[in-house]
Coordinates of C-alpha atoms and ligand atoms in Angstrom, one line a residue:
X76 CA 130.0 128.9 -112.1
X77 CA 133.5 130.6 -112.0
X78 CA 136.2 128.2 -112.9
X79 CA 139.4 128.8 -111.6
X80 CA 142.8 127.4 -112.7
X81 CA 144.0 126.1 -109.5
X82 CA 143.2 126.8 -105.9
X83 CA 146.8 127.8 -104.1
X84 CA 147.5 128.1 -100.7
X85 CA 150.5 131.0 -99.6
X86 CA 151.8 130.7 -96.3
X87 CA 154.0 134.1 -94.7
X88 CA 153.6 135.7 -91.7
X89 CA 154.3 139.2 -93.8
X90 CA 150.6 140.2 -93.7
X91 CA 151.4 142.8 -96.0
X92 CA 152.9 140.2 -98.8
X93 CA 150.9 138.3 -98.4
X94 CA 147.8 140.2 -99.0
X95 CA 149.8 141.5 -102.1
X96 CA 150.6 137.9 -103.2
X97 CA 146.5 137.0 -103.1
X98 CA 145.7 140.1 -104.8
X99 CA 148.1 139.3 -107.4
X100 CA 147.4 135.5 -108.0
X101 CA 143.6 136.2 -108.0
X102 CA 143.9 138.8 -110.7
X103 CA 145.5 135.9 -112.5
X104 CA 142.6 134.0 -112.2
X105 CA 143.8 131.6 -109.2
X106 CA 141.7 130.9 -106.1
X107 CA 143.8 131.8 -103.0
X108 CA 143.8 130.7 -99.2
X109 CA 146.2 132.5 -97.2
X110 CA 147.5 131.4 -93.7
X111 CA 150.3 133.6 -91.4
X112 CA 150.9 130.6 -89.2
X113 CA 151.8 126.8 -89.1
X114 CA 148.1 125.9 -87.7
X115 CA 146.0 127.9 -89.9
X116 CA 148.3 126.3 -92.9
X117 CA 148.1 122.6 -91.7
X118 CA 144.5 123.4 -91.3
X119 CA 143.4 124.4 -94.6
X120 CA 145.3 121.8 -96.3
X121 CA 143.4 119.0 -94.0
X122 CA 140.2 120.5 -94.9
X123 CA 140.2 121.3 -98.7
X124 CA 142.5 120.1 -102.2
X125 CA 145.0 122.5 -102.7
X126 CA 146.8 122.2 -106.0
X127 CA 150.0 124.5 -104.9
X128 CA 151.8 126.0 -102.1
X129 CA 153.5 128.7 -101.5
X130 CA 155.5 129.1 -97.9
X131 CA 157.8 131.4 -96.9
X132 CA 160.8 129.9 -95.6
X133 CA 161.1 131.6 -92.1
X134 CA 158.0 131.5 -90.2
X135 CA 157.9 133.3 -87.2
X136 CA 157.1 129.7 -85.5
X137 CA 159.0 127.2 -87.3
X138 CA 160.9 126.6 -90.3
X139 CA 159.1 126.5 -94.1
X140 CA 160.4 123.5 -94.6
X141 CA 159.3 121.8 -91.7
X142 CA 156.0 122.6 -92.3
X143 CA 156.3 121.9 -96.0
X144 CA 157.2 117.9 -95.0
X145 CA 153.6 118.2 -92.8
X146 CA 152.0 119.5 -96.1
X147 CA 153.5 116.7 -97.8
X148 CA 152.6 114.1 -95.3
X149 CA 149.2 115.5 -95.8
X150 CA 148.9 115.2 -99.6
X151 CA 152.2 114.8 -101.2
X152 CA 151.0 115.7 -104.4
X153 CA 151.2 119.8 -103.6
X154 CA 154.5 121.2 -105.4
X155 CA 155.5 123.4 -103.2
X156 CA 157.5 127.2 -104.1
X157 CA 159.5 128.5 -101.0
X158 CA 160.1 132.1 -100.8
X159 CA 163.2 132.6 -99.1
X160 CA 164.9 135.9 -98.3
X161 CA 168.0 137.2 -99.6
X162 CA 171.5 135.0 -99.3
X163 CA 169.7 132.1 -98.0
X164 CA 170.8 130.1 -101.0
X165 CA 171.6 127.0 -99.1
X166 CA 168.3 127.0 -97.2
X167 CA 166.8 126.9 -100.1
X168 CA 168.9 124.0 -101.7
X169 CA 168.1 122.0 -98.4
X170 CA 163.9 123.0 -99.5
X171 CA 164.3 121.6 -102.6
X172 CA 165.9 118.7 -101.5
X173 CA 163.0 117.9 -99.1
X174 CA 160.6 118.0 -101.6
X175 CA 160.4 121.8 -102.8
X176 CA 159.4 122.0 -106.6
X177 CA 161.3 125.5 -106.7
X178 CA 162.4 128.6 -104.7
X179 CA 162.1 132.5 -104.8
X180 CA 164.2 134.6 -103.8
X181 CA 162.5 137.5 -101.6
X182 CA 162.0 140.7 -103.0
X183 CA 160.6 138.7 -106.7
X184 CA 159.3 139.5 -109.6
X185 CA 155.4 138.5 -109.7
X186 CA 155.5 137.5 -113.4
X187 CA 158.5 135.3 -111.8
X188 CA 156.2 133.7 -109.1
X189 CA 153.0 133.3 -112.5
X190 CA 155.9 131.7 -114.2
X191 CA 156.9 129.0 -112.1
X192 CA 153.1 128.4 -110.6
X193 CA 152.3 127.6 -114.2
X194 CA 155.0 125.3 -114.5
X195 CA 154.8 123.7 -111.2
X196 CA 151.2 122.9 -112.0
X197 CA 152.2 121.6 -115.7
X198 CA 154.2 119.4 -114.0
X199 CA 152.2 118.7 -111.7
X200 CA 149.7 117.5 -113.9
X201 CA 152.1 115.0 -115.7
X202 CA 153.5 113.8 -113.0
X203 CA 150.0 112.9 -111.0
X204 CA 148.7 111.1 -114.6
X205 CA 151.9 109.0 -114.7
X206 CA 151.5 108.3 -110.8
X207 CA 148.0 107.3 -111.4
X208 CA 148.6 104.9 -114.0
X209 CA 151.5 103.3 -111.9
X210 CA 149.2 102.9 -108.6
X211 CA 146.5 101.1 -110.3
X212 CA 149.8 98.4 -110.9
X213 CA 151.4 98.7 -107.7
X214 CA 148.6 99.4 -105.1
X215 CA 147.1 96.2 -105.9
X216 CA 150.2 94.1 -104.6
X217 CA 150.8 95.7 -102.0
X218 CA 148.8 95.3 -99.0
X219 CA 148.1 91.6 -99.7
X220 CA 146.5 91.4 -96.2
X221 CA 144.2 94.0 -96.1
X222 CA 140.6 93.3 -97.9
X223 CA 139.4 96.8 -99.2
X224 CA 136.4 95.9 -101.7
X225 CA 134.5 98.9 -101.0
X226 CA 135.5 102.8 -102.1
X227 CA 136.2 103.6 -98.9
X228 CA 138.4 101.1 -98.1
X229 CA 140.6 101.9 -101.9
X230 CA 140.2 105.4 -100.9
X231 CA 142.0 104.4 -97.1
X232 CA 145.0 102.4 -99.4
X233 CA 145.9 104.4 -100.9
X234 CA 145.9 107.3 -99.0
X235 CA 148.4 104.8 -96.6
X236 CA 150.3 104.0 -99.5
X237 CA 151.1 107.7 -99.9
X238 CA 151.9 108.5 -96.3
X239 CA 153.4 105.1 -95.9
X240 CA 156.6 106.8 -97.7
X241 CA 156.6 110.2 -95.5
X242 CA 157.4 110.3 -91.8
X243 CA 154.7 111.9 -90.3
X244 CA 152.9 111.4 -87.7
X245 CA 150.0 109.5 -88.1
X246 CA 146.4 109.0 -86.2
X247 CA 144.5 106.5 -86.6
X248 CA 140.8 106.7 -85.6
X249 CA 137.7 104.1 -85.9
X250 CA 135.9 101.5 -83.8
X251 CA 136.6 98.8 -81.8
X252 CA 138.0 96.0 -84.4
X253 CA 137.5 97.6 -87.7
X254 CA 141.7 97.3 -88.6
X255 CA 143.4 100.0 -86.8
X256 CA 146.4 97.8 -85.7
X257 CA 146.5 96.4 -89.5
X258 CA 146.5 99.5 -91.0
X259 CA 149.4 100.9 -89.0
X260 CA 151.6 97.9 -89.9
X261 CA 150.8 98.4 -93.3
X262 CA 152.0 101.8 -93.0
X263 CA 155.4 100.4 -91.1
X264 CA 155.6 97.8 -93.5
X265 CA 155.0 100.3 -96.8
X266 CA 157.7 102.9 -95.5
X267 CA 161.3 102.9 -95.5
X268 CA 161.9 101.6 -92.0
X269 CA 160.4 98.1 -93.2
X270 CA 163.4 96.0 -91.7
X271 CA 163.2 98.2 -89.1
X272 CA 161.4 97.1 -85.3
X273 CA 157.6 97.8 -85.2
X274 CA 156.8 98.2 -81.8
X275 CA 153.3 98.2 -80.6
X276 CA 152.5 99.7 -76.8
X277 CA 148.8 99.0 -75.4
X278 CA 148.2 102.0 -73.7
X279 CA 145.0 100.7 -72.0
X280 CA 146.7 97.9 -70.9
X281 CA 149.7 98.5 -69.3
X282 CA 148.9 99.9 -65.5
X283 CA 149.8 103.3 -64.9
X284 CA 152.6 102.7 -62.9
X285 CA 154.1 100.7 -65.2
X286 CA 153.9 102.6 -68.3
X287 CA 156.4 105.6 -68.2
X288 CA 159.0 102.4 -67.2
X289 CA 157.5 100.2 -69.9
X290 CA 158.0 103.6 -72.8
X291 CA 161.3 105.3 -71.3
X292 CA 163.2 102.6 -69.6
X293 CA 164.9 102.9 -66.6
X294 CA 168.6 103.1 -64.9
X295 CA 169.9 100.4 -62.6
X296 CA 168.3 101.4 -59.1
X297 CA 166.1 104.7 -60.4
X298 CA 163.0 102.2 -57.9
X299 CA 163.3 99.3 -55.9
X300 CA 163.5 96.1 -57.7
X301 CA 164.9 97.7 -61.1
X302 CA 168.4 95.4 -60.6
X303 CA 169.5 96.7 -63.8
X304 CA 168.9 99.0 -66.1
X305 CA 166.4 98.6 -69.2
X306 CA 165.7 99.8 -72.5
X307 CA 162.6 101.1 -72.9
X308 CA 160.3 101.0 -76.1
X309 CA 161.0 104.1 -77.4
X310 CA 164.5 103.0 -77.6
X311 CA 163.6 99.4 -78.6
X312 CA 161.9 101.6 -81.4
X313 CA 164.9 103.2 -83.0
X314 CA 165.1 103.8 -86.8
X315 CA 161.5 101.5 -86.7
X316 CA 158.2 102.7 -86.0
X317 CA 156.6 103.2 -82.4
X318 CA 152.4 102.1 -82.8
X319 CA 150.5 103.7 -79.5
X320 CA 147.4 101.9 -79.3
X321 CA 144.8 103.3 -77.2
X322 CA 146.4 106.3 -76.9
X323 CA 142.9 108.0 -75.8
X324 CA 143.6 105.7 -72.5
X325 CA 147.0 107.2 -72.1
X326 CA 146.9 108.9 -68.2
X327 CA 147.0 112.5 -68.1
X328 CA 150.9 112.0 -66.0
X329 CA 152.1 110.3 -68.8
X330 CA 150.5 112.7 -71.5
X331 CA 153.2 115.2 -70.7
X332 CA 155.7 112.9 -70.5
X333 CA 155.1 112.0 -73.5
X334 CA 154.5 115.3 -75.4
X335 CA 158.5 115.9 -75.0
X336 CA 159.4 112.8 -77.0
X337 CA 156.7 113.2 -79.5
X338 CA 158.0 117.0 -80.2
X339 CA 161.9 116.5 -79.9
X340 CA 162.4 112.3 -80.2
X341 CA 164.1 113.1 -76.8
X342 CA 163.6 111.2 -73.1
X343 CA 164.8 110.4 -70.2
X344 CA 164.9 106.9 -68.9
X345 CA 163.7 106.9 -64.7
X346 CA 166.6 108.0 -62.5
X347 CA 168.3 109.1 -65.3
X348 CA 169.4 112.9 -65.8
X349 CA 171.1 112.0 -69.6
X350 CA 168.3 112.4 -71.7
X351 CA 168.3 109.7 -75.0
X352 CA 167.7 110.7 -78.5
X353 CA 165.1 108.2 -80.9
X354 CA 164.7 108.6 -84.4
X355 CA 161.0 106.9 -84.7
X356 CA 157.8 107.1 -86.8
X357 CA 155.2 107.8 -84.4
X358 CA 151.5 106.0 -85.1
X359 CA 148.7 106.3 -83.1
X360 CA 145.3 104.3 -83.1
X361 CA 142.2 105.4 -80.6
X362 CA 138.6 104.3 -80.7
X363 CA 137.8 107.3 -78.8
X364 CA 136.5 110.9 -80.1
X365 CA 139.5 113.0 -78.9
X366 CA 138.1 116.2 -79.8
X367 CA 135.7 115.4 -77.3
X368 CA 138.3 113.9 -74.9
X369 CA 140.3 117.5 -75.4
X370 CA 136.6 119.5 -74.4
X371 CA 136.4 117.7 -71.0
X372 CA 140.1 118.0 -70.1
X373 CA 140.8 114.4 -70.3
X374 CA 143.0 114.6 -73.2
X375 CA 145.6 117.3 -73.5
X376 CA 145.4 119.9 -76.1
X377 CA 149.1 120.0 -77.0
X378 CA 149.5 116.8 -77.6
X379 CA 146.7 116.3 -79.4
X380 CA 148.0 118.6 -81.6
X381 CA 151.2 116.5 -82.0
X382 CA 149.4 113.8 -82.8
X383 CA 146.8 114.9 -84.9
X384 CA 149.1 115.1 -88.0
X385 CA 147.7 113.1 -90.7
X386 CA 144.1 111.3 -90.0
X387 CA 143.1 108.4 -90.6
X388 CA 139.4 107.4 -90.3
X389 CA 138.4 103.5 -90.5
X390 CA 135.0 103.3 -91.3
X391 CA 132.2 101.3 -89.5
X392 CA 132.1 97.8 -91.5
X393 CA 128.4 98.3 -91.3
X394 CA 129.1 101.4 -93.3
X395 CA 130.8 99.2 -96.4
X396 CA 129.3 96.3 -96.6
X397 CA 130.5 95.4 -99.9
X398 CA 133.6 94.2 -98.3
X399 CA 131.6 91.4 -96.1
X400 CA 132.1 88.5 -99.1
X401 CA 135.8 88.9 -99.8
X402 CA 136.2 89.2 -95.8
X403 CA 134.5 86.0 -95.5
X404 CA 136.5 84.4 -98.6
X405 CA 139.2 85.9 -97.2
X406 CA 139.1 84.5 -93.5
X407 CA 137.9 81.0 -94.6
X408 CA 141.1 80.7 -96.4
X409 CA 143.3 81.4 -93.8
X410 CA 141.2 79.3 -91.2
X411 CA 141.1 76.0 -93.3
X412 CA 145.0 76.2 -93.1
X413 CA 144.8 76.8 -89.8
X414 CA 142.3 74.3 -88.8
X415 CA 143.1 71.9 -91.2
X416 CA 139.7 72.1 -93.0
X417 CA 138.5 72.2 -96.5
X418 CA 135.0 74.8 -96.3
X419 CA 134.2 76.0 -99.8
X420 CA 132.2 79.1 -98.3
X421 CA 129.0 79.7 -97.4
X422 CA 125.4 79.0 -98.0
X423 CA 123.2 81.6 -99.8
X424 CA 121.4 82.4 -96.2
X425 CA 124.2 82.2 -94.3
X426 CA 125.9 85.2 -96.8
X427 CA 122.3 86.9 -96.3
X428 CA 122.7 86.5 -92.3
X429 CA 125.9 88.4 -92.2
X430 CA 125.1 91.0 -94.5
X431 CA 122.2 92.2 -92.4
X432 CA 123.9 92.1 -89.3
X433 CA 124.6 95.4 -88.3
X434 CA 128.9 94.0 -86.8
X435 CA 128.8 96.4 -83.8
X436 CA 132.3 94.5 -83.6
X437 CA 133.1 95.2 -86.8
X438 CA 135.6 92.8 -88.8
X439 CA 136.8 90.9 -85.7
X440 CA 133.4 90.1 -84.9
X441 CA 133.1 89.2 -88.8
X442 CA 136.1 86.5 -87.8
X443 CA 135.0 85.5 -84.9
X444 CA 131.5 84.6 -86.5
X445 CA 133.3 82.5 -89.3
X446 CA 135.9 81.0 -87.4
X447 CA 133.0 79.6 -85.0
X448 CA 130.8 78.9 -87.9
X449 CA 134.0 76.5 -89.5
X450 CA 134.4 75.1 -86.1
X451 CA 130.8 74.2 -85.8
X452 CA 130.3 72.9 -89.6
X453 CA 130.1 68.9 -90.1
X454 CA 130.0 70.0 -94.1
X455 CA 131.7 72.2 -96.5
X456 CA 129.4 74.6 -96.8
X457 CA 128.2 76.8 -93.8
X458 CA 124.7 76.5 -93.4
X459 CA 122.5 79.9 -92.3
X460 CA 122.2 77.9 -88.7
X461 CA 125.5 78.4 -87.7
X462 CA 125.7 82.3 -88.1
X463 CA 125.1 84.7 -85.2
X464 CA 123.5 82.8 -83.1
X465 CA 124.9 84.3 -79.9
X466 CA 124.1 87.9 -81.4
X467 CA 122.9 89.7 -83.2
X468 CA 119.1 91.0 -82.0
X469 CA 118.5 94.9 -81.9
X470 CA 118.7 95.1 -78.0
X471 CA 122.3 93.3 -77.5
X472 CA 123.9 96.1 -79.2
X473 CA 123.3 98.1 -76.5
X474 CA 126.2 95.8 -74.3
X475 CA 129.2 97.0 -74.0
X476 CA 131.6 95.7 -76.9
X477 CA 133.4 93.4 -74.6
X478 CA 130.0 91.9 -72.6
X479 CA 129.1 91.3 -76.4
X480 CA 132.7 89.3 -77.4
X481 CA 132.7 87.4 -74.0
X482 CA 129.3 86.6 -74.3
X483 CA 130.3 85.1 -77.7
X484 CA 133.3 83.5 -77.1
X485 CA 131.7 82.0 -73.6
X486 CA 128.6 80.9 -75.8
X487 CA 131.5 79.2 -78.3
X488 CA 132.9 77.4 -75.8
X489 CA 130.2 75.7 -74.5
X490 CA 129.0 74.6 -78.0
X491 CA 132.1 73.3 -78.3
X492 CA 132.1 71.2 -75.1
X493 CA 128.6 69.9 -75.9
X494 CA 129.7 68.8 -79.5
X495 CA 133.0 67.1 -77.7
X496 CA 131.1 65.9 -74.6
X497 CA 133.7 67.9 -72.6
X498 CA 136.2 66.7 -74.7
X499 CA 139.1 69.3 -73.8
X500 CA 141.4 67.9 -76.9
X501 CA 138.8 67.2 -79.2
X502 CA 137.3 71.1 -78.3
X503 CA 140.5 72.5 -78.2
X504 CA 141.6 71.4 -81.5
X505 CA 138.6 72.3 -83.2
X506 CA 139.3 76.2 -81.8
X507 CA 142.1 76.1 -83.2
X508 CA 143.9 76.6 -79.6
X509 CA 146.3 74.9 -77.8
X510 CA 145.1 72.9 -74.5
X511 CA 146.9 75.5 -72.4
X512 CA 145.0 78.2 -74.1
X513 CA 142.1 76.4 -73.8
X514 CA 142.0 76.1 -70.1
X515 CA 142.7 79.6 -69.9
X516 CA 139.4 80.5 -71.3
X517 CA 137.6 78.1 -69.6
X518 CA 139.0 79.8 -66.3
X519 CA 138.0 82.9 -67.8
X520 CA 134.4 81.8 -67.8
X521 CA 134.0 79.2 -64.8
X522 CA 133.0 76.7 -67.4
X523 CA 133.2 73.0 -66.2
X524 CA 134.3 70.7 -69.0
X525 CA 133.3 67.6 -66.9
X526 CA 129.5 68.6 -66.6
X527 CA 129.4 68.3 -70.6
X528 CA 129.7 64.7 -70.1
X529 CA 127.2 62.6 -71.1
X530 CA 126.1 59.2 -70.3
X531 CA 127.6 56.8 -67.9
Ligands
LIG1 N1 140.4 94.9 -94.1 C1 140.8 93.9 -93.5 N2 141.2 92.8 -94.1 C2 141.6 91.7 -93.5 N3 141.5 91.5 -92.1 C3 141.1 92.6 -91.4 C4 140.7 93.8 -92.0 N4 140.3 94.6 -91.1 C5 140.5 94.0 -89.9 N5 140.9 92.7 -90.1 C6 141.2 91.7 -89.1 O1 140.3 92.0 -88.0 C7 140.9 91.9 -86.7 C8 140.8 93.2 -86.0 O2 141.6 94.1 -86.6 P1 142.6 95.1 -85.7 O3 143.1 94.4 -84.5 O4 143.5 95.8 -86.6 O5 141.4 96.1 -85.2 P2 141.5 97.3 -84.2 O6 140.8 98.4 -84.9 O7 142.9 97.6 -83.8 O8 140.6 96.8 -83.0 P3 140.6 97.2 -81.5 O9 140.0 98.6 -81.4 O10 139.7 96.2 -80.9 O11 142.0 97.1 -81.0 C9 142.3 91.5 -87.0 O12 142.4 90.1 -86.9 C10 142.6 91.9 -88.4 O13 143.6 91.2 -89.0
LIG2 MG1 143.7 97.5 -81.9

């Protein structure tokens, strides 16, 4: 096998150089990926480890630097050379103040450019041990909230305790309920805009008509009934971090009306013509496949693009089960506080039960099955009975996630009422839920309370 001594990635759109810079570093004994444009560069660097870059400062789309910070949001642990050309000092002062490890000045010396890879990589090297050593002691502390037992989940910290400190854009993909919203405020919480607002927008659930009011704002008039003006959530968002959930759901209309505020962190409120500047970090969560939603045009490509930055994939909790116990540890702590109870945990079959459930609701189904269990339980200790009994046979995973959580939560209910004998305040307290709430739901589900009354 041919071993290399790093794999670097040069970025110009000079075909010439850079075919000369490849045939250079290779005859060094480097493996080389080269890339004319922004795309191709962001690409590669998603899709294999790079241990430097090289990018030349004026792209014919873009500035070096601005793609440099996208490398770095990617994996900040690429030192970075920008080749600039002659009397550009100050751009390249600004490089290395974003992050640059050095700079070349265009037409170089190759020995030059073997000198400083070798150095940049030294460096490199040191400085990734001494990081390493340091994240085993901070990493730990840090995202208190988040139970990650399993690789996967170690490998998802801290790859959001590394882009927790950049400001790019950042996608968020998985199912329904396996922590998308957690893991974007862990990113808002991790980065510098911590005492910063953290607003979340529902995409899905804000009707259409409402939505480009609900994100932009609005001037005093711009439609009937808007009796004064109002601040939108971008705006609410400023110097904080904007969370689109759902985005998938977003309405085509609103897709570009939002690509302009996504590129430039510019909008106009409705009936407005003075367009407002935001300076927000954008994170987006979707349980869709938008590659998919991009094929059949009901996602646009642009701004898929924009959004698209830096991935993050949540994995299935069916795919890490090793995180089920400490989940369960984990929840029943919080609920005794809440509910005023002292469980200790559960019995041996109960643990069994959950770990061969297959959690087509992943982690918030895992809650929901404790918190019922601790509801149910007249002891400490959660016997197998209580666990999935509303779910949990091959053919109900074929209901839609929501049939499945209604069918739960209605099924909860009316254990609940039959343990109470319709007792709203008895069953209410043993939710966990205030009366008001409590009604609510049994709105929800045209569930009598007085027919759970037994006796005369
Ligand atoms: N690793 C985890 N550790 C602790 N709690 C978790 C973890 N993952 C998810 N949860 C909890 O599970 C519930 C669901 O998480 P969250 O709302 O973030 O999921 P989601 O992916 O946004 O779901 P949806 O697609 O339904 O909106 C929340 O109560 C969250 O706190
Ligand atoms: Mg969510």
């Amino acid at each position: 096998m041919k071993t290399t001594k790093g794999n670097i990635l040069v970025v110009d759109d000079d075909l010439n150089l850079l075919e000369v810079i490849r045939m250079r570093l290779e005859s060094a004994g480097y493996d080389v990926v080269t890339a004319a444009c922004e795309e191709d560069a962001l690409s590669s660097v998603r899709g294999s480890a790079f241990d430097l870059s090289i990018i030349d400062l004026q792209l014919e789309r873009g500035s070096g630097i601005s793609l440099m910070q996208e490398v770095h949001g990617i994996n900040p642990e690429i030192p970075v050379i920008i080749l600039t050309a002659y009397g550009s000092v100050e751009s390249a002062v600004e490089a290395m103040q974003k992050g640059a490890h050095n700079y070349l000045t265009k037409p170089f010396d190759h020995r030059e450019l073997l000198l400083q890879i070798g150095r940049a990589l030294e460096n490199r090297r040191l400085g990734s041990e001494i990081k390493r050593l340091k994240g085993l002691i901070e990493e730990r502390y840090e995202f208190s909230n988040i139970v990650a037992r399993s690789d996967k989940m170690q490998k998802i910290l801290g790859l959001v305790s590394h882009i927790a400190k950049t400001d790019s854009t950042v996608f968020v993909h998985g199912e329904s309920g396996t922590g998308k919203e957690l893991i974007a405020r862990a990113i808002h919480v991790g980065s510098s805009r911590k005492d910063q607002p953290f607003v979340a927008v529902n995409c899905a659930a804000i009707p259409e008509t409402l939505l480009e009011s609900e994100l932009f704002g609005y001037e005093k008039g711009a439609f009937t009934g808007a009796a004064q003006s109002s601040k939108g959530l971008f705006a609410q968002a400023n110097k904080g971090t904007i969370f689109l959930d759902e985005i998938g759901d977003m309405p085509l209309s609103l897709q570009s009306k939002s690509l302009r505020v996504l590129q430039e962190r510019l909008f106009y409120p409705l009936g407005s013509d003075k367009p407002v500047s935001v300076d927000v970090r954008v994170i987006v969560a979707t349980n869709k496949d938008l590659h998919k939603e991009v094929s059949e045009g009901r996602f646009r490509e642009d701004l898929f693009y924009r959004i698209y930055v830096i991935p993050v994939e949540l994995p299935p909790l069916r795919e890490r089960k090793e995180d089920i116990p400490p989940l369960v540890d984990y929840f029943i702590n919080n609920l005794n506080t809440r509910m005023g109870k002292k469980i200790k945990g559960m019995a041996p079959l109960a643990m069994q039960k959950l770990m061969l459930y297959d959690w087509p609701g992943n982690v918030r189904e895992l809650q929901n099955s404790v918190e019922y269990a601790m509801a149910m339980t007249q002891h400490d200790v959660i016997s197998g009975d209580l666990i999935l009994q509303t779910g949990g046979h091959a053919p109900e995973r074929l209901r839609s996630l929501k049939e499945a959580r209604d069918d739960f939560e209605r099924g909860y209910i009316i254990h609940l009422l039959e343990l109470t004998n319709g007792n709203i305040s008895r069953a209410s307290e043993l939710a966990g839920k205030y009366r008001a709430d409590f009604y609510i739901l049994l709105k929800k589900y045209k569930i009598r309370p007085e027919t759970f009354k037994k006796g005369q």
